[in-house]
mmCIF file of C-alpha atoms in Angstrom:
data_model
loop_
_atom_site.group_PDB
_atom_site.id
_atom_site.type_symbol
_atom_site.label_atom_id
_atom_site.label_comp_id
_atom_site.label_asym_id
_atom_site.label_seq_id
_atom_site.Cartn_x
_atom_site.Cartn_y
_atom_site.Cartn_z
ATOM 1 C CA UNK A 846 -98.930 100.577 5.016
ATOM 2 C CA UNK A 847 -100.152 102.987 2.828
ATOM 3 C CA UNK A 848 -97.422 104.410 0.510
ATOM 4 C CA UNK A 849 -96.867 101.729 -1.283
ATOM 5 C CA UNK A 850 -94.614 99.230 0.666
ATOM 6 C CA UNK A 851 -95.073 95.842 1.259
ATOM 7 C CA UNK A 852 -95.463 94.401 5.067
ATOM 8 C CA UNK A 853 -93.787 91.604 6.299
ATOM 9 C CA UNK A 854 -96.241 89.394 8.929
ATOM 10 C CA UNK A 855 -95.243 86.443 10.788
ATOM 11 C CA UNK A 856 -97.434 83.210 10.433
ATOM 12 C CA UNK A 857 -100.028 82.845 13.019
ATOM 13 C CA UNK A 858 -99.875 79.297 15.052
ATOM 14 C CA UNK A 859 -103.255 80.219 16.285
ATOM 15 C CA UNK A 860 -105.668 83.252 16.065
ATOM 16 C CA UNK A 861 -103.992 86.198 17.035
ATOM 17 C CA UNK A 862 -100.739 84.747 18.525
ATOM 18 C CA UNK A 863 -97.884 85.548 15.626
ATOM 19 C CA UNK A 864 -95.449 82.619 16.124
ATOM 20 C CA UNK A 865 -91.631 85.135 16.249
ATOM 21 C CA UNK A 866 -89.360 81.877 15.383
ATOM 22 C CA UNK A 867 -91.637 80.542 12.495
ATOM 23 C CA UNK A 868 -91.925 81.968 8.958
ATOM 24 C CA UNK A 869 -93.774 84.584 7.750
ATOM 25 C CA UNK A 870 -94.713 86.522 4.784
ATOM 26 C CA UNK A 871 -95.714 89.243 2.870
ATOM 27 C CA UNK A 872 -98.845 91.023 2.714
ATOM 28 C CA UNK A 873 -98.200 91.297 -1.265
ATOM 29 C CA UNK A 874 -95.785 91.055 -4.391
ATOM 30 C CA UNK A 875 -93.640 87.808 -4.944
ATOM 31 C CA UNK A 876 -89.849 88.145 -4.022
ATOM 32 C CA UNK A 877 -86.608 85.961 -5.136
ATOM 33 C CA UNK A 878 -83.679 85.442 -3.077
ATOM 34 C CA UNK A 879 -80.505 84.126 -4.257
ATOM 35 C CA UNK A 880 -77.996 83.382 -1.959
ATOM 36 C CA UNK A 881 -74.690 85.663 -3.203
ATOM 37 C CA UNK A 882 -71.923 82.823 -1.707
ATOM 38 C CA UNK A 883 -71.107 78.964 -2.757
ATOM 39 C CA UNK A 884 -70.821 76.277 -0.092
ATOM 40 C CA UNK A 885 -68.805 73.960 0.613
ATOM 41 C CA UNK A 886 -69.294 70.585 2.400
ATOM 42 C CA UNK A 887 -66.631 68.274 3.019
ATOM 43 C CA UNK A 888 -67.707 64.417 4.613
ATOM 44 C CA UNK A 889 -64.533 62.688 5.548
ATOM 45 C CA UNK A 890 -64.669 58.756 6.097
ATOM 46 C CA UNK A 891 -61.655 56.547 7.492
ATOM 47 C CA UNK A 892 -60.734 53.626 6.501
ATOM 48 C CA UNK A 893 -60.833 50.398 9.008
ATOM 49 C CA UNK A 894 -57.196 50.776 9.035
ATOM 50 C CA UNK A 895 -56.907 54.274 10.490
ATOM 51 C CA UNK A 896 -58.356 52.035 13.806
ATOM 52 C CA UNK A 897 -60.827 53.001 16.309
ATOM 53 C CA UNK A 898 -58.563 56.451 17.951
ATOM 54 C CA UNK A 899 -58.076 57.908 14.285
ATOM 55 C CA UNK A 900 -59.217 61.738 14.693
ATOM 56 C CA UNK A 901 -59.182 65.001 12.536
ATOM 57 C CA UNK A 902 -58.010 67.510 13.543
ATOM 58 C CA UNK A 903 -60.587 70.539 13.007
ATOM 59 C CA UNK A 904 -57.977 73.541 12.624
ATOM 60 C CA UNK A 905 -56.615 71.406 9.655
ATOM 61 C CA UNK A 906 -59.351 70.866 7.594
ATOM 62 C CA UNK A 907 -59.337 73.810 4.637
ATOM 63 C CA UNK A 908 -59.977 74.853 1.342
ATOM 64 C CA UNK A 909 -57.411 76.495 -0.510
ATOM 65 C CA UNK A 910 -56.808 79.302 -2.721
ATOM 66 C CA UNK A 911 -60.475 80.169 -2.635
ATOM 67 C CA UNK A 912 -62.321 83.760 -3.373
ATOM 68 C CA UNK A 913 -62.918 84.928 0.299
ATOM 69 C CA UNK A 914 -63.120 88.995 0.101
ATOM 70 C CA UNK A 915 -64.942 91.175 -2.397
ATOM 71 C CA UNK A 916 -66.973 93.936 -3.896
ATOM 72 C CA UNK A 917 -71.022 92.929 -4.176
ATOM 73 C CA UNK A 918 -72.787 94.898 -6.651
ATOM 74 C CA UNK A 919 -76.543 94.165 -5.161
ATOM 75 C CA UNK A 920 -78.105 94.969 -8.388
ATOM 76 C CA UNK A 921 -76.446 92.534 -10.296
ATOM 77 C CA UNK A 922 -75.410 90.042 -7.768
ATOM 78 C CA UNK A 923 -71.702 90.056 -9.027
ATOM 79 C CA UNK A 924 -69.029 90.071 -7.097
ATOM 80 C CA UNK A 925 -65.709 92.131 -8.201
ATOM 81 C CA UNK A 926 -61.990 92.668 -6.899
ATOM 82 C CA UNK A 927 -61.939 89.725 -5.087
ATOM 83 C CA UNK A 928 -58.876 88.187 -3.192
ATOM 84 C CA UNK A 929 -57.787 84.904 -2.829
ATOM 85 C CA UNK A 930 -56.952 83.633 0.654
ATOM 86 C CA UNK A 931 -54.122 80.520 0.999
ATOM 87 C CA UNK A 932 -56.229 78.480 3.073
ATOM 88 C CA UNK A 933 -59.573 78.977 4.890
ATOM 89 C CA UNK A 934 -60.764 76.909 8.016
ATOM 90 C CA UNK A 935 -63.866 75.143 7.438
ATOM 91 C CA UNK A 936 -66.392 75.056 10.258
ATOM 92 C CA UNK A 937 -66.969 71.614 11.798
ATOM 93 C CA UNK A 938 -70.305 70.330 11.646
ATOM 94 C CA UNK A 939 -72.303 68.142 13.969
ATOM 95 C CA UNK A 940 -72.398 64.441 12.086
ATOM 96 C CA UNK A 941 -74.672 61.949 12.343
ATOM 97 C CA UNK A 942 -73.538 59.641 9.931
ATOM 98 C CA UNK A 943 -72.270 56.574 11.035
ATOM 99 C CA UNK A 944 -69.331 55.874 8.510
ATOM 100 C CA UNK A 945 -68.356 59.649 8.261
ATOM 101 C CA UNK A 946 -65.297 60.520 10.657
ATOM 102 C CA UNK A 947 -66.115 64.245 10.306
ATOM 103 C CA UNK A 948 -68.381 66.887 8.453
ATOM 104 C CA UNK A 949 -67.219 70.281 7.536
ATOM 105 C CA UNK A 950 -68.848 73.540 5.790
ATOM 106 C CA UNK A 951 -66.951 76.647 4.481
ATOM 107 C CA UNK A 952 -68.962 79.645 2.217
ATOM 108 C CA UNK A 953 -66.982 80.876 -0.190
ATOM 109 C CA UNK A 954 -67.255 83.968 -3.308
ATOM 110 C CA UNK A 955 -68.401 82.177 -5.798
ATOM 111 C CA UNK A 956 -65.732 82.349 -9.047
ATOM 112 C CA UNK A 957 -63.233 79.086 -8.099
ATOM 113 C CA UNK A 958 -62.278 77.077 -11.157
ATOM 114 C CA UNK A 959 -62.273 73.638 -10.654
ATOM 115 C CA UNK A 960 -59.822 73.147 -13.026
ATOM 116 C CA UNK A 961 -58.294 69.928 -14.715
ATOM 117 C CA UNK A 962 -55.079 70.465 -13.056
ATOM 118 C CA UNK A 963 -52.829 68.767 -9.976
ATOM 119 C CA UNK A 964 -53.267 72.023 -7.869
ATOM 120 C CA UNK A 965 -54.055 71.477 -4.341
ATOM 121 C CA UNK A 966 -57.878 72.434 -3.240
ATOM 122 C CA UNK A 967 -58.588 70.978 -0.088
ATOM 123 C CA UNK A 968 -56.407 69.603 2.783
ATOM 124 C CA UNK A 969 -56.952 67.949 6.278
ATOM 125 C CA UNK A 970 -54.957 66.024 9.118
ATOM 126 C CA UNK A 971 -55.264 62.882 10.241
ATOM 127 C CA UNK A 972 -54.150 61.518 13.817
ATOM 128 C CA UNK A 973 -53.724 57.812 14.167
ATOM 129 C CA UNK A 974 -52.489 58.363 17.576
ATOM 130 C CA UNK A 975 -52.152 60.874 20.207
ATOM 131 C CA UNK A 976 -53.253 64.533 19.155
ATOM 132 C CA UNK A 977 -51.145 66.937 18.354
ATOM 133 C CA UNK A 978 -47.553 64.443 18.106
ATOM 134 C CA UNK A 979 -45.845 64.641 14.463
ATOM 135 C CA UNK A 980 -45.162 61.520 14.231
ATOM 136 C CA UNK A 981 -48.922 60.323 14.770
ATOM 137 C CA UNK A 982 -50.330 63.018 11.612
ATOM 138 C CA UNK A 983 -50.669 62.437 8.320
ATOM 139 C CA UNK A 984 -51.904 65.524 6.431
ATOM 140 C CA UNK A 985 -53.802 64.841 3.230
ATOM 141 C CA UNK A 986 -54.671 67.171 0.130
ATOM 142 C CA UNK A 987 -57.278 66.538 -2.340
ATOM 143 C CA UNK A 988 -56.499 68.018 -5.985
ATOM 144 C CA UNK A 989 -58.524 70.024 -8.144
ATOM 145 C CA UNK A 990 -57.959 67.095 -10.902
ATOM 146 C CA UNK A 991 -60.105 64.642 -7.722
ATOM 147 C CA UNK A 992 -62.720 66.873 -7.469
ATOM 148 C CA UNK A 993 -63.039 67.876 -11.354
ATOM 149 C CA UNK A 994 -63.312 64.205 -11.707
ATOM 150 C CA UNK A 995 -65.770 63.675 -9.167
ATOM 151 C CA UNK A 996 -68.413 66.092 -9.907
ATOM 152 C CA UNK A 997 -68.011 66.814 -13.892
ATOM 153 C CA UNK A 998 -70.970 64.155 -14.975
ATOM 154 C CA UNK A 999 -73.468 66.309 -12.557
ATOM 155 C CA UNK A 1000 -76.087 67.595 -14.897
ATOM 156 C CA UNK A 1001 -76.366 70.065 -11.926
ATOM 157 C CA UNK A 1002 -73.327 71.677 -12.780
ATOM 158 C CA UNK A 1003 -73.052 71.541 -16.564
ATOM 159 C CA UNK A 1004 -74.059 75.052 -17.305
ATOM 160 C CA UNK A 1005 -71.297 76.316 -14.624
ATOM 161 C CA UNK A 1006 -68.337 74.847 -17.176
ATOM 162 C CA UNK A 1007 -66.770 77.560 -19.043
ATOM 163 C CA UNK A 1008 -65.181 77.565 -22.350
ATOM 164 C CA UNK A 1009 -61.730 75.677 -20.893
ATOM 165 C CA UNK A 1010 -63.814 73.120 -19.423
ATOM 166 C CA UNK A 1011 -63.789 74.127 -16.177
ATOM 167 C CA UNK A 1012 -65.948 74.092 -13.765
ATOM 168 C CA UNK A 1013 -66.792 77.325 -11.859
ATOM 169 C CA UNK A 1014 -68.397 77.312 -8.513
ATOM 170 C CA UNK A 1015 -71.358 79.412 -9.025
ATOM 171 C CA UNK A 1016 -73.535 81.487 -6.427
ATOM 172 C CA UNK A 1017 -75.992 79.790 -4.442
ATOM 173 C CA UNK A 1018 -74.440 76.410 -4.884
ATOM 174 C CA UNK A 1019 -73.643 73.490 -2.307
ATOM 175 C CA UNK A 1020 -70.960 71.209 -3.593
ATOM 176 C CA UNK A 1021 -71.317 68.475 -1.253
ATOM 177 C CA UNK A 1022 -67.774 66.077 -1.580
ATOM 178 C CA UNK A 1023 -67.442 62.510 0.525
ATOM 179 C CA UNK A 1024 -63.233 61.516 0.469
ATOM 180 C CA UNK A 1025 -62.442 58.525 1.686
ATOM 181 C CA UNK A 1026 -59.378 58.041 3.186
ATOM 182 C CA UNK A 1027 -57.445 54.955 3.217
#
C-alpha cells in the first residue's frame, strides 16, 4: 500500500497459488501478540476402582469463582471491573491419553488468586454407575490449597506470586492440572 500501512500476505505453497488455511505474514514491521485470557486445562484420571463404566459427567466439570466478564483497555492489556461468576462449564476436549478419563479447557480473565486457603476452585462428577441416578454420583472439588500446592515450585510461575504469596493467574497462561481420583 502506499500510505504507510503494512500488508498482510498469505504464504505461497507454490508460485502464485496463496495457500487461504496456512499462515501468512507481513510485508514489513515485527508485531507481538499476547493473548489477553488465562487457560485452563483440567486431565482427570480414575482410579482402577472407579471400574470399567466410571464416566464424567461433562455439565459438571467447572471452575469456580473465576474472573469471567470485564473491561479490556487494548493499550495496556488490563482488564478492569471484572465479575466473578459461581461456576463456569469447562469445554470437553477430545483425549487421547490412555490413563486420562477426560480432558477439559475453560479461558478465563486473568486476576484469580490461587490462594493458600481451603476454598473450593474446581469441581466435577463422577458416575460409577448409570448416568444421571444420585445414588451412582460422587461429585468432587479440588481446593485452592491442592492446586497452590501443586504448581507453587514452577519456576514458570514464580514472578506471578504477589506479596501474600499467592499465586495469580496471569494473561496468556495455560495452567495445565492432572487430578487423580481415587
Amino acid at each position: 500500500l502506499n500510505d504507510g500501512r503494512m500488508k498482510f500476505q498469505m504464504k505461497p505453497v507454490s508460485e502464485g497459488q496463496p495457500d487461504p488455511k496456512g499462515p501468512g505474514k507481513f510485508d514489513t514491521g515485527n508485531l507481538n501478540f499476547t493473548h489477553a485470557l488465562s487457560r485452563i486445562t483440567l486431565k482427570i484420571k480414575l482410579a482402577s476402582e472407579f471400574g470399567e463404566n466410571a464416566s464424567l459427567d461433562n455439565n459438571e466439570v467447572k471452575v469456580l469463582n473465576m474472573p469471567y466478564k470485564g473491561t479490556l483497555d487494548v493499550v495496556t492489556g488490563q482488564f478492569s471491573n471484572t465479575t466473578n461468576k459461581d461456576a463456569i462449564v469447562m469445554a470437553p476436549l477430545s483425549n487421547s491419553e490412555s490413563d486420562i478419563k477426560g480432558q477439559y479447557m475453560a479461558q478465563v480473565l486473568p486476576g484469580y488468586k490461587i490462594a493458600q486457603n481451603s476454598n473450593n476452585m474446581l469441581q466435577f462428577k463422577v458416575y460409577t454407575g448409570e448416568m444421571n441416578n444420585p445414588t451412582s454420583q460422587n461429585i468432587y472439588y479440588v481446593t485452592n490449597n491442592s492446586v497452590y500446592s501443586a504448581i507453587e515450585s514452577n519456576s514458570a510461575i514464580s514472578s506471578d506470586k504477589d506479596e501474600n504469596n499467592n499465586i495469580t493467574m496471569a494473561q496468556g497462561k495455560h495452567y495445565i492440572l492432572t487430578i487423580t481420583v481415587g
